[in-house]
Amino acid sequence: MSKLANAITAFVAGTAVGAAVGILYAPEEGNKTRDKLTYRLSKLKDKVTQLTEELTQGKEEITSEAKIQGKKVVGDLEARVKDLNKEFEELTKQIRKD
């Protein structure tokens, strides 16, 4: 896991624990407290799911870009190798003529 993902996970976990403790110590009835806790945890779950999807999508985009750049580098190298082979053949022909 990347440092960013670890930081986000730690932040979200800390937020969840803080919210749960705050709600549990609030001076309200148990039903209301549980309802609030359930609601907030549901929202937190949605946010974690969204962040996970964004991280996954970002990873896919980076991987896709890396593949594109890799293919470009390979294509450039192939073209350069062909040029060098052509130059080598021409030099070989000139050396044989002399």
PDB file of C-alpha atoms in Angstrom:
ATOM      1  CA  MET A   1       0.000   0.000   0.000  1.00  0.00           C
ATOM      2  CA  SER A   2       1.295   3.463  -0.771  1.00  0.00           C
ATOM      3  CA  LYS A   3       2.035   6.080   1.852  1.00  0.00           C
ATOM      4  CA  LEU A   4      -0.937   8.140   0.677  1.00  0.00           C
ATOM      5  CA  ALA A   5      -3.299   5.188   1.017  1.00  0.00           C
ATOM      6  CA  ASN A   6      -1.922   4.446   4.493  1.00  0.00           C
ATOM      7  CA  ALA A   7      -2.353   8.078   5.522  1.00  0.00           C
ATOM      8  CA  ILE A   8      -5.919   8.178   4.215  1.00  0.00           C
ATOM      9  CA  THR A   9      -6.738   4.905   5.968  1.00  0.00           C
ATOM     10  CA  ALA A  10      -5.296   6.184   9.260  1.00  0.00           C
ATOM     11  CA  PHE A  11      -7.188   9.467   8.935  1.00  0.00           C
ATOM     12  CA  VAL A  12     -10.481   7.736   8.191  1.00  0.00           C
ATOM     13  CA  ALA A  13     -10.002   5.253  11.043  1.00  0.00           C
ATOM     14  CA  GLY A  14      -9.147   8.061  13.453  1.00  0.00           C
ATOM     15  CA  THR A  15     -12.184  10.019  12.341  1.00  0.00           C
ATOM     16  CA  ALA A  16     -14.421   6.989  12.827  1.00  0.00           C
ATOM     17  CA  VAL A  17     -13.086   6.258  16.289  1.00  0.00           C
ATOM     18  CA  GLY A  18     -13.340   9.909  17.311  1.00  0.00           C
ATOM     19  CA  ALA A  19     -16.898  10.196  16.056  1.00  0.00           C
ATOM     20  CA  ALA A  20     -17.942   6.953  17.760  1.00  0.00           C
ATOM     21  CA  VAL A  21     -16.428   7.982  21.101  1.00  0.00           C
ATOM     22  CA  GLY A  22     -17.969  11.442  20.868  1.00  0.00           C
ATOM     23  CA  ILE A  23     -21.395  10.055  20.116  1.00  0.00           C
ATOM     24  CA  LEU A  24     -21.197   7.386  22.815  1.00  0.00           C
ATOM     25  CA  TYR A  25     -20.364   9.955  25.485  1.00  0.00           C
ATOM     26  CA  ALA A  26     -23.022  12.439  24.340  1.00  0.00           C
ATOM     27  CA  PRO A  27     -25.905  12.876  26.797  1.00  0.00           C
ATOM     28  CA  GLU A  28     -28.689  11.376  24.649  1.00  0.00           C
ATOM     29  CA  GLU A  29     -30.867   8.298  24.731  1.00  0.00           C
ATOM     30  CA  GLY A  30     -29.355   5.024  23.570  1.00  0.00           C
ATOM     31  CA  ASN A  31     -31.655   4.737  20.533  1.00  0.00           C
ATOM     32  CA  LYS A  32     -30.773   8.200  19.297  1.00  0.00           C
ATOM     33  CA  THR A  33     -27.078   7.591  19.916  1.00  0.00           C
ATOM     34  CA  ARG A  34     -27.146   4.301  18.012  1.00  0.00           C
ATOM     35  CA  ASP A  35     -29.061   5.901  15.143  1.00  0.00           C
ATOM     36  CA  LYS A  36     -26.533   8.730  14.927  1.00  0.00           C
ATOM     37  CA  LEU A  37     -23.656   6.294  15.091  1.00  0.00           C
ATOM     38  CA  THR A  38     -25.185   4.091  12.386  1.00  0.00           C
ATOM     39  CA  TYR A  39     -25.804   7.108  10.160  1.00  0.00           C
ATOM     40  CA  ARG A  40     -22.291   8.480  10.573  1.00  0.00           C
ATOM     41  CA  LEU A  41     -20.682   5.082  10.039  1.00  0.00           C
ATOM     42  CA  SER A  42     -22.760   4.644   6.896  1.00  0.00           C
ATOM     43  CA  LYS A  43     -21.549   8.014   5.585  1.00  0.00           C
ATOM     44  CA  LEU A  44     -17.987   7.124   6.536  1.00  0.00           C
ATOM     45  CA  LYS A  45     -18.282   3.786   4.725  1.00  0.00           C
ATOM     46  CA  ASP A  46     -19.507   5.601   1.612  1.00  0.00           C
ATOM     47  CA  LYS A  47     -16.573   8.001   1.793  1.00  0.00           C
ATOM     48  CA  VAL A  48     -14.056   5.156   2.231  1.00  0.00           C
ATOM     49  CA  THR A  49     -15.598   3.346  -0.733  1.00  0.00           C
ATOM     50  CA  GLN A  50     -15.353   6.495  -2.842  1.00  0.00           C
ATOM     51  CA  LEU A  51     -11.717   7.099  -1.846  1.00  0.00           C
ATOM     52  CA  THR A  52     -10.858   3.476  -2.602  1.00  0.00           C
ATOM     53  CA  GLU A  53     -12.423   3.753  -6.057  1.00  0.00           C
ATOM     54  CA  GLU A  54     -10.538   7.003  -6.718  1.00  0.00           C
ATOM     55  CA  LEU A  55      -7.237   5.436  -5.654  1.00  0.00           C
ATOM     56  CA  THR A  56      -7.898   2.382  -7.818  1.00  0.00           C
ATOM     57  CA  GLN A  57      -8.828   4.523 -10.799  1.00  0.00           C
ATOM     58  CA  GLY A  58      -5.729   6.673 -10.307  1.00  0.00           C
ATOM     59  CA  LYS A  59      -3.577   3.553 -10.237  1.00  0.00           C
ATOM     60  CA  GLU A  60      -5.167   2.306 -13.462  1.00  0.00           C
ATOM     61  CA  GLU A  61      -4.591   5.665 -15.153  1.00  0.00           C
ATOM     62  CA  ILE A  62      -0.929   5.681 -14.079  1.00  0.00           C
ATOM     63  CA  THR A  63      -0.491   2.098 -15.301  1.00  0.00           C
ATOM     64  CA  SER A  64      -2.116   2.961 -18.621  1.00  0.00           C
ATOM     65  CA  GLU A  65       0.101   6.022 -19.064  1.00  0.00           C
ATOM     66  CA  ALA A  66       3.200   3.951 -18.224  1.00  0.00           C
ATOM     67  CA  LYS A  67       2.249   1.410 -20.896  1.00  0.00           C
ATOM     68  CA  ILE A  68       1.795   4.161 -23.473  1.00  0.00           C
ATOM     69  CA  GLN A  69       5.144   5.704 -22.624  1.00  0.00           C
ATOM     70  CA  GLY A  70       6.814   2.269 -22.637  1.00  0.00           C
ATOM     71  CA  LYS A  71       5.460   1.518 -26.111  1.00  0.00           C
ATOM     72  CA  LYS A  72       6.676   4.905 -27.310  1.00  0.00           C
ATOM     73  CA  VAL A  73      10.181   4.239 -25.966  1.00  0.00           C
ATOM     74  CA  VAL A  74      10.250   0.775 -27.555  1.00  0.00           C
ATOM     75  CA  GLY A  75       9.092   2.236 -30.883  1.00  0.00           C
ATOM     76  CA  ASP A  76      11.779   4.926 -30.738  1.00  0.00           C
ATOM     77  CA  LEU A  77      14.431   2.314 -29.935  1.00  0.00           C
ATOM     78  CA  GLU A  78      13.303   0.070 -32.784  1.00  0.00           C
ATOM     79  CA  ALA A  79      13.516   2.990 -35.205  1.00  0.00           C
ATOM     80  CA  ARG A  80      16.990   3.901 -33.919  1.00  0.00           C
ATOM     81  CA  VAL A  81      18.196   0.289 -34.226  1.00  0.00           C
ATOM     82  CA  LYS A  82      16.955   0.176 -37.846  1.00  0.00           C
ATOM     83  CA  ASP A  83      18.788   3.427 -38.581  1.00  0.00           C
ATOM     84  CA  LEU A  84      21.987   2.098 -36.989  1.00  0.00           C
ATOM     85  CA  ASN A  85      21.726  -1.155 -38.957  1.00  0.00           C
ATOM     86  CA  LYS A  86      21.315   0.817 -42.165  1.00  0.00           C
ATOM     87  CA  GLU A  87      24.323   2.990 -41.340  1.00  0.00           C
ATOM     88  CA  PHE A  88      26.335  -0.128 -40.477  1.00  0.00           C
ATOM     89  CA  GLU A  89      25.461  -1.756 -43.807  1.00  0.00           C
ATOM     90  CA  GLU A  90      26.419   1.403 -45.719  1.00  0.00           C
ATOM     91  CA  LEU A  91      29.739   1.655 -43.876  1.00  0.00           C
ATOM     92  CA  THR A  92      30.409  -2.027 -44.501  1.00  0.00           C
ATOM     93  CA  LYS A  93      29.763  -1.532 -48.236  1.00  0.00           C
ATOM     94  CA  GLN A  94      32.117   1.459 -48.342  1.00  0.00           C
ATOM     95  CA  ILE A  95      34.861  -0.449 -46.503  1.00  0.00           C
ATOM     96  CA  ARG A  96      34.561  -3.377 -48.920  1.00  0.00           C
ATOM     97  CA  LYS A  97      34.777  -1.033 -51.924  1.00  0.00           C
ATOM     98  CA  ASP A  98      37.984   0.506 -50.630  1.00  0.00           C
TER      99      ASP A  98
END
